[in-house]
XYZ file of C-alpha atoms in Angstrom:
659
model
C 18.509 -30.730 20.250
C 20.034 -33.648 18.383
C 23.249 -33.506 16.378
C 21.229 -34.521 13.310
C 18.984 -31.443 13.642
C 21.982 -29.168 14.095
C 23.769 -30.553 11.038
C 20.645 -30.738 8.885
C 21.035 -27.010 8.287
C 24.264 -27.676 6.395
C 22.367 -29.974 4.049
C 19.928 -27.170 3.235
C 22.808 -24.727 2.822
C 24.566 -27.095 0.415
C 21.306 -27.641 -1.508
C 20.979 -23.868 -1.978
C 24.530 -23.592 -3.358
C 23.852 -26.546 -5.626
C 20.627 -24.864 -6.796
C 22.678 -21.808 -7.798
C 25.085 -23.979 -9.802
C 22.298 -25.857 -11.571
C 20.462 -22.571 -12.250
C 23.573 -21.405 -14.107
C 23.302 -24.505 -16.294
C 19.616 -23.700 -16.821
C 20.469 -20.154 -17.881
C 23.402 -21.001 -20.162
C 22.240 -24.213 -21.876
C 20.471 -22.627 -24.932
C 23.430 -20.306 -25.608
C 25.926 -23.191 -25.318
C 23.743 -25.339 -27.576
C 23.715 -22.617 -30.220
C 27.467 -22.003 -30.033
C 28.253 -25.726 -30.129
C 25.762 -26.402 -32.906
C 24.049 -29.113 -30.830
C 20.361 -28.109 -30.429
C 19.647 -31.034 -28.097
C 21.834 -29.424 -25.425
C 19.255 -26.643 -25.034
C 16.918 -29.099 -23.297
C 19.362 -29.247 -20.406
C 17.756 -25.985 -19.264
C 14.366 -27.697 -18.913
C 15.772 -30.620 -16.941
C 17.862 -28.248 -14.836
C 14.750 -26.185 -13.972
C 13.143 -29.234 -12.392
C 16.266 -29.975 -10.356
C 16.576 -26.337 -9.224
C 13.034 -26.480 -7.851
C 13.776 -29.678 -5.924
C 17.023 -28.308 -4.461
C 15.375 -25.008 -3.493
C 12.535 -26.936 -1.851
C 15.052 -28.972 0.179
C 16.612 -25.761 1.480
C 13.210 -24.313 2.334
C 12.082 -27.435 4.173
C 15.321 -27.483 6.166
C 14.755 -23.861 7.222
C 11.170 -24.663 8.187
C 12.387 -27.623 10.259
C 14.855 -25.308 12.000
C 11.996 -22.986 12.989
C 9.726 -25.805 14.147
C 12.455 -27.522 16.160
C 13.735 -24.254 17.666
C 17.210 -24.553 16.171
C 18.606 -21.239 17.448
C 22.047 -22.072 16.082
C 20.628 -20.558 12.868
C 20.927 -16.779 13.205
C 17.764 -16.149 11.182
C 15.735 -18.493 13.417
C 17.115 -16.851 16.560
C 16.118 -13.424 15.244
C 12.549 -14.335 14.260
C 11.309 -17.068 16.590
C 11.316 -18.251 20.188
C 10.164 -21.221 22.246
C 6.794 -19.639 23.155
C 5.814 -18.863 19.565
C 2.789 -20.952 18.435
C 3.550 -23.628 15.842
C 1.593 -21.865 13.095
C 3.718 -18.737 13.438
C 6.924 -20.773 13.677
C 6.139 -21.971 10.157
C 5.156 -18.561 8.794
C 8.172 -16.932 10.491
C 10.134 -18.392 7.571
C 9.135 -15.290 5.584
C 8.931 -12.961 8.599
C 12.288 -11.295 7.889
C 14.523 -10.186 5.043
C 16.498 -13.376 4.408
C 13.556 -15.759 4.555
C 11.308 -13.570 2.444
C 13.943 -13.509 -0.293
C 14.243 -17.286 -0.090
C 10.455 -17.568 -0.447
C 10.681 -15.289 -3.505
C 13.330 -17.554 -5.054
C 11.297 -20.677 -4.293
C 8.179 -19.190 -5.919
C 10.296 -18.305 -8.959
C 11.531 -21.898 -9.278
C 7.951 -23.149 -8.829
C 6.697 -20.993 -11.702
C 9.627 -22.160 -13.837
C 8.781 -25.791 -13.090
C 5.139 -25.266 -14.094
C 6.186 -23.488 -17.300
C 8.573 -26.353 -18.121
C 5.877 -28.955 -17.523
C 3.225 -26.986 -19.396
C 5.428 -26.123 -22.370
C 6.666 -29.585 -23.318
C 3.606 -30.136 -25.509
C 2.468 -26.595 -26.308
C 5.597 -24.653 -27.256
C 8.550 -27.095 -27.155
C 10.692 -25.217 -29.688
C 10.672 -22.070 -27.508
C 10.612 -23.686 -24.083
C 14.400 -23.930 -23.457
C 14.904 -20.206 -24.026
C 11.874 -19.279 -21.872
C 13.228 -21.408 -19.035
C 16.726 -19.967 -19.551
C 15.418 -16.424 -19.046
C 13.835 -17.600 -15.800
C 17.144 -19.252 -14.938
C 19.011 -15.943 -15.078
C 16.497 -14.480 -12.639
C 17.016 -17.452 -10.316
C 20.785 -16.941 -10.501
C 20.374 -13.279 -9.602
C 18.258 -13.981 -6.543
C 20.379 -16.867 -5.302
C 23.436 -14.665 -5.614
C 21.797 -12.181 -3.244
C 20.574 -14.899 -0.877
C 23.805 -16.858 -0.539
C 26.341 -14.032 -0.486
C 24.520 -11.114 1.159
C 21.307 -12.374 2.807
C 22.055 -15.916 3.893
C 19.213 -17.483 5.950
C 21.492 -20.471 6.786
C 24.091 -18.399 8.635
C 25.024 -20.015 11.976
C 25.157 -18.482 15.443
C 27.553 -19.894 18.047
C 27.301 -20.156 20.943
C 23.664 -21.059 20.404
C 21.296 -18.969 22.588
C 18.762 -20.688 24.825
C 15.898 -18.779 23.230
C 15.156 -16.568 20.247
C 14.215 -12.906 19.968
C 10.635 -13.675 18.807
C 8.711 -12.850 15.643
C 7.603 -9.251 15.162
C 4.207 -9.079 16.946
C 2.698 -7.304 13.944
C 3.371 -10.467 11.930
C 1.796 -12.810 14.479
C -1.495 -12.672 12.657
C -3.204 -14.915 10.062
C -3.458 -12.023 7.605
C 0.280 -11.511 7.528
C 0.865 -15.258 7.365
C -0.823 -15.424 3.940
C -0.331 -11.891 2.617
C 3.402 -12.166 1.656
C 3.175 -15.534 -0.177
C 0.180 -14.346 -2.201
C 1.908 -11.071 -2.998
C 5.042 -12.938 -4.101
C 2.976 -15.273 -6.287
C 1.734 -12.111 -7.990
C 5.083 -10.325 -8.222
C 6.998 -13.370 -9.439
C 4.137 -14.509 -11.657
C 4.828 -11.595 -13.996
C 8.272 -13.093 -14.622
C 6.574 -15.683 -16.859
C 5.123 -13.154 -19.358
C 8.506 -11.405 -19.123
C 10.307 -14.600 -20.176
C 7.806 -15.173 -23.006
C 8.223 -11.590 -24.246
C 12.028 -11.752 -24.348
C 11.883 -15.138 -26.061
C 9.456 -13.756 -28.640
C 11.758 -10.803 -29.312
C 14.877 -12.944 -29.632
C 13.319 -15.647 -31.831
C 10.796 -13.434 -33.690
C 7.992 -15.645 -32.408
C 4.736 -14.583 -34.082
C 2.673 -12.674 -31.560
C -0.648 -14.388 -32.314
C 0.950 -17.688 -31.259
C 2.134 -16.587 -27.814
C -0.195 -13.758 -26.803
C -2.876 -16.111 -25.521
C -0.328 -17.933 -23.376
C 0.921 -14.662 -21.896
C -2.639 -13.529 -21.191
C -3.321 -16.602 -19.066
C -0.100 -16.259 -17.078
C -0.729 -12.531 -16.628
C -4.245 -13.277 -15.352
C -2.860 -15.731 -12.800
C -0.207 -13.269 -11.612
C -2.748 -10.414 -11.525
C -5.142 -12.573 -9.507
C -2.516 -13.414 -6.885
C -1.345 -9.793 -6.712
C -4.939 -8.575 -6.317
C -5.570 -11.100 -3.552
C -2.349 -10.130 -1.793
C -3.176 -6.414 -1.927
C -6.725 -6.970 -0.649
C -5.488 -9.221 2.139
C -2.843 -6.649 3.079
C -5.489 -3.917 3.227
C -7.723 -6.138 5.360
C -4.821 -6.851 7.735
C -3.931 -3.152 8.028
C -7.594 -2.388 8.721
C -8.145 -4.683 11.670
C -4.577 -4.912 13.011
C -2.997 -1.450 12.958
C -5.803 0.336 14.805
C -6.057 3.544 12.764
C -9.442 2.884 11.207
C -8.200 2.710 7.612
C -6.980 0.133 5.124
C -4.789 2.079 2.680
C -2.421 4.901 3.623
C -0.491 5.367 0.352
C 2.487 3.956 2.209
C 5.506 3.651 -0.161
C 5.537 -0.130 0.218
C 1.808 -0.297 -0.488
C 2.514 1.760 -3.599
C 5.277 -0.683 -4.548
C 2.645 -3.414 -4.942
C 0.079 -1.074 -6.490
C 2.281 0.060 -9.393
C 2.699 -3.393 -11.018
C -1.012 -3.979 -10.372
C -1.878 -0.865 -12.386
C 0.335 -1.792 -15.338
C -0.739 -5.439 -15.081
C -4.363 -4.306 -15.379
C -3.474 -2.232 -18.432
C -1.687 -5.266 -19.903
C -4.733 -7.523 -19.555
C -6.931 -5.025 -21.393
C -4.294 -4.395 -24.047
C -3.830 -8.117 -24.711
C -7.583 -8.364 -25.326
C -7.182 -5.814 -28.123
C -4.235 -7.702 -29.622
C -6.122 -10.981 -29.403
C -9.214 -9.565 -31.109
C -7.853 -6.910 -33.499
C -4.161 -7.845 -34.025
C -2.750 -4.542 -32.844
C -0.661 -3.092 -29.964
C 1.937 -5.877 -30.292
C 5.005 -3.819 -29.368
C 3.082 -1.887 -26.701
C 2.109 -5.140 -25.005
C 5.742 -6.270 -24.863
C 6.637 -2.901 -23.358
C 3.912 -3.378 -20.725
C 5.116 -6.901 -19.932
C 8.690 -5.743 -19.354
C 7.584 -2.681 -17.378
C 5.210 -4.640 -15.139
C 7.880 -7.136 -14.150
C 10.400 -4.329 -13.716
C 8.030 -2.680 -11.243
C 7.839 -5.982 -9.366
C 11.625 -5.834 -9.022
C 11.350 -2.191 -7.979
C 8.997 -3.256 -5.205
C 11.636 -5.719 -4.021
C 14.250 -2.978 -4.022
C 12.054 -0.539 -2.082
C 11.055 -3.066 0.581
C 14.444 -4.711 1.112
C 17.007 -2.017 0.393
C 16.541 -0.116 3.650
C 15.646 3.156 1.867
C 12.103 3.170 3.290
C 10.696 3.436 6.769
C 7.476 1.438 6.868
C 5.634 -1.194 8.876
C 6.100 -3.383 5.783
C 9.775 -2.713 5.058
C 12.835 -4.618 6.253
C 15.758 -2.401 7.296
C 18.916 -3.910 5.826
C 22.481 -2.856 5.107
C 23.334 -0.739 2.021
C 25.229 -3.605 0.365
C 22.058 -5.587 -0.147
C 20.261 -2.547 -1.490
C 23.121 -1.860 -3.907
C 23.002 -5.465 -5.149
C 19.238 -5.363 -5.729
C 19.533 -1.999 -7.480
C 22.343 -3.289 -9.709
C 20.371 -6.445 -10.497
C 17.314 -4.361 -11.401
C 19.387 -2.074 -13.627
C 20.874 -5.077 -15.457
C 17.416 -6.580 -16.039
C 16.068 -3.249 -17.316
C 19.065 -2.599 -19.559
C 19.096 -6.063 -21.127
C 15.331 -6.390 -21.573
C 14.725 -2.912 -22.961
C 17.870 -3.228 -25.073
C 16.477 -6.372 -26.697
C 13.126 -4.620 -27.069
C 14.688 -1.632 -28.837
C 16.690 -3.916 -31.138
C 13.952 -6.425 -31.980
C 10.663 -4.684 -31.192
C 10.171 -3.615 -34.800
C 9.551 -7.244 -35.730
C 6.412 -7.249 -33.560
C 4.379 -4.969 -35.787
C 0.610 -4.573 -35.620
C -1.359 -6.052 -38.504
C -4.338 -3.713 -38.111
C -4.936 -0.156 -36.948
C -7.702 1.726 -35.185
C -10.312 2.598 -37.792
C -12.513 4.731 -35.539
C -11.918 6.459 -32.229
C -15.486 5.545 -31.337
C -14.781 1.818 -31.035
C -14.028 -0.656 -28.270
C -10.353 -0.924 -29.177
C -10.020 2.870 -29.007
C -11.575 2.896 -25.543
C -9.141 0.174 -24.500
C -6.281 2.389 -25.668
C -7.603 5.242 -23.514
C -7.930 2.723 -20.695
C -4.231 1.937 -21.114
C -3.385 5.638 -21.104
C -5.244 6.191 -17.822
C -3.700 3.198 -16.057
C -0.227 4.161 -17.269
C -0.686 7.754 -16.111
C -1.961 6.480 -12.751
C 1.137 4.317 -12.405
C 3.391 7.253 -13.287
C 1.634 9.436 -10.700
C 2.107 6.831 -7.968
C 5.737 6.306 -8.979
C 6.423 10.046 -8.866
C 4.888 10.416 -5.412
C 6.779 7.377 -4.132
C 10.237 7.965 -5.590
C 10.492 11.764 -5.609
C 11.097 12.051 -1.831
C 13.779 9.339 -2.074
C 15.495 11.035 -5.022
C 15.360 14.448 -3.327
C 16.831 13.011 -0.124
C 19.630 11.262 -2.052
C 20.535 14.346 -4.131
C 20.135 17.188 -1.642
C 19.484 15.697 1.778
C 16.097 17.443 1.962
C 13.331 15.530 3.715
C 9.791 15.756 2.377
C 6.755 13.528 2.685
C 4.279 12.900 -0.117
C 1.139 11.604 1.532
C -2.532 10.896 1.005
C -3.582 14.473 0.001
C -1.384 14.357 -3.107
C -2.417 10.850 -4.123
C -6.124 11.421 -3.491
C -6.140 14.726 -5.365
C -4.531 13.240 -8.458
C -5.736 9.650 -8.426
C -9.439 10.128 -7.686
C -10.189 11.927 -10.998
C -8.203 9.276 -12.886
C -10.171 6.436 -11.329
C -13.472 8.237 -11.954
C -12.500 8.491 -15.626
C -11.698 4.759 -15.604
C -15.162 4.023 -14.169
C -16.725 6.085 -16.959
C -14.740 4.232 -19.634
C -15.634 0.927 -17.997
C -19.313 1.756 -18.411
C -19.119 2.967 -21.992
C -16.901 0.104 -23.139
C -19.647 -2.517 -22.923
C -21.912 -0.430 -25.169
C -19.376 0.203 -27.937
C -18.620 -2.550 -30.498
C -15.288 -3.385 -32.072
C -14.111 -1.458 -35.157
C -16.767 1.290 -35.245
C -19.858 2.290 -33.269
C -23.168 3.409 -34.745
C -23.724 6.768 -33.057
C -27.517 6.543 -33.245
C -27.642 3.105 -31.665
C -25.037 4.108 -29.083
C -27.139 7.125 -28.096
C -30.164 4.898 -27.623
C -28.213 2.463 -25.462
C -26.834 5.269 -23.314
C -30.205 6.671 -22.282
C -31.077 4.184 -19.548
C -27.604 3.965 -17.924
C -27.217 7.757 -17.939
C -30.672 8.194 -16.412
C -29.979 5.654 -13.651
C -26.598 7.238 -12.891
C -28.120 10.733 -12.656
C -30.977 9.552 -10.461
C -28.525 7.842 -8.100
C -26.296 10.930 -7.824
C -29.224 13.270 -7.206
C -30.791 10.887 -4.673
C -27.515 10.798 -2.713
C -27.437 14.601 -2.591
C -31.068 14.808 -1.472
C -30.626 12.208 1.283
C -27.256 13.289 2.700
C -27.116 16.957 1.755
C -23.928 18.832 0.949
C -20.796 16.723 0.468
C -17.577 16.545 -1.509
C -18.218 16.434 -5.255
C -16.597 13.025 -5.617
C -19.434 11.357 -3.691
C -22.335 11.889 -6.117
C -20.041 11.646 -9.161
C -18.623 8.301 -8.011
C -22.069 6.893 -7.179
C -23.447 8.110 -10.515
C -20.567 6.577 -12.484
C -20.814 3.278 -10.571
C -24.553 2.990 -11.254
C -24.011 3.979 -14.894
C -21.328 1.315 -15.378
C -23.269 -1.361 -13.488
C -26.286 -0.734 -15.706
C -24.279 -1.063 -18.928
C -22.778 -4.336 -17.694
C -26.173 -5.774 -16.809
C -27.556 -4.612 -20.162
C -24.745 -6.466 -21.922
C -25.659 -9.648 -20.054
C -29.380 -9.225 -20.710
C -28.771 -8.710 -24.443
C -26.663 -11.881 -24.548
C -29.420 -13.862 -22.796
C -32.023 -12.554 -25.243
C -29.897 -13.514 -28.249
C -29.337 -17.000 -26.887
C -33.029 -17.554 -26.151
C -33.969 -16.293 -29.612
C -31.492 -18.677 -31.253
C -31.922 -21.793 -29.103
C -35.418 -21.356 -27.602
C -34.116 -22.162 -24.120
C -35.967 -21.652 -20.830
C -34.960 -18.487 -18.994
C -33.099 -20.212 -16.135
C -31.031 -22.363 -18.474
C -30.279 -19.401 -20.731
C -29.100 -17.311 -17.751
C -26.626 -20.021 -16.759
C -25.515 -21.173 -20.200
C -24.891 -17.620 -21.390
C -22.226 -17.308 -18.712
C -20.706 -20.785 -19.032
C -20.768 -20.571 -22.833
C -18.443 -17.548 -22.840
C -16.609 -17.641 -19.529
C -13.858 -15.324 -20.620
C -16.253 -12.504 -21.488
C -18.601 -12.843 -18.542
C -15.792 -13.588 -16.128
C -14.362 -10.209 -17.102
C -17.803 -8.680 -16.630
C -17.956 -10.139 -13.107
C -14.491 -8.735 -12.355
C -15.732 -5.299 -13.417
C -18.813 -5.606 -11.218
C -16.547 -6.496 -8.296
C -14.459 -3.373 -8.984
C -17.670 -1.300 -8.973
C -18.644 -2.732 -5.587
C -15.147 -1.901 -4.290
C -15.578 1.647 -5.640
C -18.758 2.035 -3.567
C -16.877 0.796 -0.512
C -14.027 3.241 -1.088
C -16.469 6.118 -1.576
C -18.558 5.347 1.510
C -15.673 4.678 3.884
C -13.579 7.531 2.523
C -16.133 10.342 2.504
C -18.545 9.503 5.301
C -16.348 8.073 8.055
C -16.957 9.337 11.598
C -14.211 9.403 14.241
C -14.069 10.200 17.952
C -11.266 9.949 20.519
C -12.567 10.078 24.109
C -11.855 8.943 27.674
C -14.430 6.526 29.090
C -15.051 4.965 32.477
C -17.181 1.941 33.284
C -20.821 2.626 32.399
C -20.095 5.665 30.205
C -22.043 5.901 26.938
C -20.712 7.473 23.755
C -23.081 8.513 20.978
C -21.542 8.685 17.515
C -23.643 8.817 14.376
C -26.541 6.413 14.766
C -24.675 4.265 17.317
C -24.570 4.334 21.111
C -21.579 2.566 22.702
C -21.387 1.721 26.413
C -18.108 0.860 28.135
C -18.514 -2.185 30.392
C -14.947 -2.337 31.752
C -11.780 -4.378 31.172
C -10.419 -7.790 32.087
C -6.937 -9.304 31.902
C -5.880 -12.707 30.618
C -2.767 -14.525 29.448
C -2.049 -16.497 26.279
C 0.840 -18.684 25.226
C 3.164 -15.875 24.225
C 1.484 -12.616 25.307
C -0.505 -10.934 28.092
C -3.665 -9.025 27.236
C -6.154 -6.522 28.635
C -9.511 -6.760 26.921
C -12.108 -4.006 26.914
C -15.793 -4.804 26.673
C -18.188 -2.444 24.912
C -21.886 -2.926 24.199
C -23.687 -1.480 21.176
C -26.963 -0.391 22.739
C -28.953 -0.472 19.481
C -28.209 -4.149 18.804
C -26.968 -5.461 22.164
C -23.843 -6.928 20.551
C -20.482 -6.833 22.329
C -17.234 -5.481 20.862
C -13.960 -6.640 22.444
C -10.800 -4.652 21.598
C -7.525 -5.626 23.293
C -4.138 -4.304 24.320
C -1.421 -6.964 24.185
C 2.108 -7.128 25.575
C 4.640 -9.570 24.150
C 7.147 -10.116 27.009
C 10.068 -11.208 24.849
C 10.132 -7.951 22.887
C 8.252 -5.785 25.410
C 6.137 -4.684 22.459
C 2.664 -3.266 23.248
C 0.098 -3.998 20.558
C -3.520 -3.036 19.985
C -6.122 -5.461 18.652
C -9.190 -3.724 17.313
C -12.757 -4.706 18.077
C -15.053 -4.499 15.063
C -18.798 -5.013 14.719
C -19.668 -5.380 11.052
C -22.861 -5.228 9.028
C -23.034 -4.896 5.226
C -23.658 -1.142 5.585
C -21.211 -0.103 8.318
C -18.452 -1.090 10.734
C -18.237 0.071 14.345
C -14.484 0.054 14.933
C -13.120 0.339 18.485
C -9.539 0.725 19.746
C -8.623 0.540 23.433
C -5.918 3.170 23.995
C -3.838 4.026 27.084
C -5.260 4.021 30.628
C -6.176 7.412 32.107
C -6.664 8.761 35.611
C -9.577 7.606 37.731
C -9.787 4.121 36.254
C -10.729 5.453 32.832
C -9.376 4.409 29.441
C -8.698 6.200 26.206
C -10.976 4.954 23.439
C -10.933 5.610 19.697
C -14.225 4.966 17.898
C -14.755 4.953 14.145
C -17.919 4.463 12.100
C -16.882 3.237 8.641
C -19.835 3.118 6.206
C -19.785 0.531 3.399
C -16.255 -0.660 4.191
C -17.450 -4.269 3.900
C -18.184 -3.569 0.231
C -14.413 -3.522 -0.356
C -13.971 -7.119 0.816
C -17.245 -8.269 -0.803
C -16.191 -6.665 -4.087
C -12.802 -8.353 -3.787
C -14.530 -11.715 -3.510
C -16.574 -10.957 -6.643
C -13.392 -9.965 -8.503
C -11.692 -13.250 -7.620
C -14.804 -15.279 -8.533
C -14.906 -13.563 -11.929
C -11.203 -14.219 -12.412
C -11.654 -17.927 -11.691
C -14.553 -18.002 -14.161
C -12.354 -16.388 -16.805
C -9.491 -18.819 -16.216
C -11.859 -21.793 -16.439
C -12.853 -20.842 -19.976
C -11.259 -22.172 -23.124
C -9.540 -20.014 -25.664
C -11.772 -21.314 -28.459
C -15.302 -19.993 -28.490
C -18.441 -21.727 -29.596
C -21.114 -20.297 -31.862
C -23.431 -19.398 -29.014
C -20.655 -17.564 -27.189
C -19.683 -15.613 -30.279
C -23.301 -14.713 -30.943
C -23.768 -13.640 -27.331
C -20.793 -11.331 -27.516
């Protein structure tokens, strides 16, 4: 390795320190400008934000070069890479450990700040310096942790000949993209947070900034949703237990801001349309970002034991906890002092109206978040206070959360039938007949076909069909109105109805995607089959409607691991399924790679376990009905989100008439 490569690390280290110094300028410039009576000084924060991004990017690129070049004089590189690691994973190893993941978080934060600075020069210039300054304080907080407690540039001398290798669980495409997407979601909520604090401090009229916050919240929610779905997909095919969500505390850490972020998006729609819930929306903004910080604390403080968590020393955890407490104290302190200036201009006139249903929607999502938080933090609090060890697992979460989500599905269906302000009960009753009938028919049909089952099965299917029908009825009514007004052909009206009001019908598509996911969760959760057996060559296992024959095993070697691959044949279709057992020599870590045969209606999921006597092998077989609906529904959700984001804030006549 050249002297230049060895010393390049010091350039990145210096750039990170310089980024911290400039971030302080970014954070302090508006306050100094006010104290000095020189308003022009406030714009230093905007210019500083651009420089902070560049300096942070230099540090990140230097770290990436250290991984690619195998610079094991960097302790972090030596701990998370080696010479046999494929190039793709050398790059993604940058966020494979505690120090690098925090640096990625800081870089994403500076990226968002740069985009806000660029976007706000024309749209909200008088408030931009303070917005960027709030972001600057967050950057200062994270760089303080990175440089003084979790330094990815720390050197290791004498330099080892090889590194320890990346955790084999992370040597997978799913985990290469899952953390960055999750961070784009977590950190994305810092932008609405900065807007909310700026609005409180400057008494910025809510109707002027709510639309901006909605768009940023949608972007953050979209990234967080994608990250959660990708994490579930990775857990499904990589961990070999046949599931995708275990109510793991770190999974819950990402789910809690998602729940409040979802409530925020619905609540902003009410504020945008009916000029109410102003203070509540600011509370949701602050709480959602605070939960993102809580997720950082849980994952990186060392208080959790999880396949997702990084075990670190208590000092880092104490710093993150202190930082989170400061953010909560300052933000909620400003909210308590200034929140009264964000008063609603209207009130709910009828509890049988769309805005009232949105309020109940907010109540359900907030309660769901509180339930998840209680189940996640109670064991930690009990351990800290008394030393008692308890586990709160899936039975608790499923018992409490399933009824809440069923109620949300019901509200989702009714919401598209109820107008703003006040519903006509006679007309509402007429509109409910068809959806209720279809939901009942679906629930009864499920009982007749499959027989006795847990009550959640027919109820969930009935609610999903009910809600899907109301959504399609809303679309059909909009098409009819458009055709009656403009005399358009049916095909053109179907397309133009959607493109003419992308915000509304993008949201409708998101809801339909959630309904598809709900079917996937119901099918794979209630009707999964599982067998653990020992099989020799030629043995046939019958499970459900499938017959699986074991054809034997073969060994092979890849760049950085050895593998034994089992071969199984599905006798009904003739397709092969190829699960593996891998051994990574550097860490002596055995890993399982599942073999999955997928159709839209079911997955045959195979895991090759330990060898047994007589040349036989342990085999775990799962039949997971409708699990593909989860990933299909996720795709529909993201497509609807993109449609919503592509729409303009101003609506045309046809769009207004359609709604």
